[in-house]
Each structure stands twice: as structure tokens, then as C-alpha cells.
Coordinates of C-alpha atoms in Angstrom, one line a residue:
X1 CA -149.5 -152.1 -33.4
X2 CA -152.6 -151.3 -31.3
X3 CA -154.3 -149.3 -35.5
X4 CA -153.2 -152.6 -36.7
X5 CA -154.7 -154.7 -33.9
X6 CA -157.9 -153.2 -34.8
X7 CA -157.9 -154.2 -38.6
X8 CA -157.3 -157.4 -37.5
X9 CA -153.8 -157.4 -38.6
X10 CA -151.5 -159.2 -35.9
X11 CA -148.3 -159.2 -37.9
X12 CA -146.7 -155.8 -38.5
X13 CA -143.5 -157.5 -40.5
X14 CA -145.0 -157.4 -44.0
X15 CA -145.9 -153.8 -43.6
X16 CA -142.1 -153.0 -41.9
X17 CA -139.7 -154.9 -44.6
X18 CA -138.7 -153.8 -48.2
X19 CA -139.3 -157.2 -49.1
X20 CA -141.4 -156.5 -52.4
X21 CA -143.0 -160.3 -51.8
X22 CA -145.5 -158.1 -49.7
X23 CA -146.8 -156.4 -52.5
X24 CA -150.3 -156.4 -54.5
X25 CA -149.7 -156.5 -57.9
X26 CA -151.5 -153.4 -59.0
X27 CA -153.1 -154.7 -61.5
X28 CA -155.9 -156.2 -58.9
X29 CA -157.4 -152.8 -59.4
X30 CA -160.6 -152.2 -61.5
X31 CA -159.3 -150.3 -65.0
X32 CA -155.9 -150.8 -64.5
X33 CA -154.5 -152.2 -67.3
X34 CA -157.0 -149.0 -69.1
X35 CA -154.9 -146.5 -67.3
X36 CA -151.5 -148.0 -67.6
X37 CA -152.3 -148.3 -71.4
X38 CA -153.6 -144.8 -71.3
X39 CA -150.6 -143.0 -70.1
X40 CA -147.8 -145.4 -71.6
X41 CA -150.0 -143.6 -74.9
X42 CA -149.8 -140.1 -73.8
X43 CA -146.4 -140.6 -72.8
X44 CA -145.6 -141.8 -75.8
X45 CA -146.9 -139.8 -77.9
X46 CA -145.7 -136.4 -75.8
X47 CA -143.3 -136.7 -73.1
X48 CA -143.1 -133.3 -72.1
X49 CA -146.4 -132.4 -71.4
X50 CA -147.2 -135.5 -69.1
X51 CA -147.7 -134.0 -65.0
X52 CA -148.1 -135.9 -62.1
X53 CA -149.6 -134.1 -59.0
X54 CA -149.9 -135.6 -55.3
X55 CA -150.1 -134.5 -52.5
X56 CA -146.5 -134.3 -49.8
X57 CA -148.8 -136.6 -46.8
X58 CA -147.3 -139.5 -45.6
X59 CA -150.0 -141.7 -48.0
X60 CA -149.3 -139.6 -50.6
X61 CA -146.4 -139.7 -51.3
X62 CA -146.1 -143.4 -50.8
X63 CA -148.8 -143.3 -53.1
X64 CA -147.0 -141.2 -55.8

């Protein structure tokens, strides 16, 4: 909680709950729609050729 306080986060509840209403809309990221369209196109073209690379750190697993 000290790290959260340093970052100006007073309420940790949104970070410790499974309530999906706390999630940020991923389409706020620049070019997210382009990325989704590209991945969708590639998966439709050949679903067996798609590979997802990720790391196994705690944030990498969550992002993947």
C-alpha cells in the first residue's frame, strides 16, 4: 500500500476486486482498432499460424 500511496492511489479496492466495471476500455489505446482488425484478419486467414509471445512475469501473464 505504500507504493500505491506514492502513486496517488488512496483506494486499493478497484485493484483487488474482480468487478469488470473497473477495467479500462482497451480501445482508448492508440491504434487498438487497427491492431484488432489485423489480428482478426490474420486469424481468419490461417488460424493455425498465429503465435502469441509473452513473458511469464506477473505483469506479462496478466497482459497476455
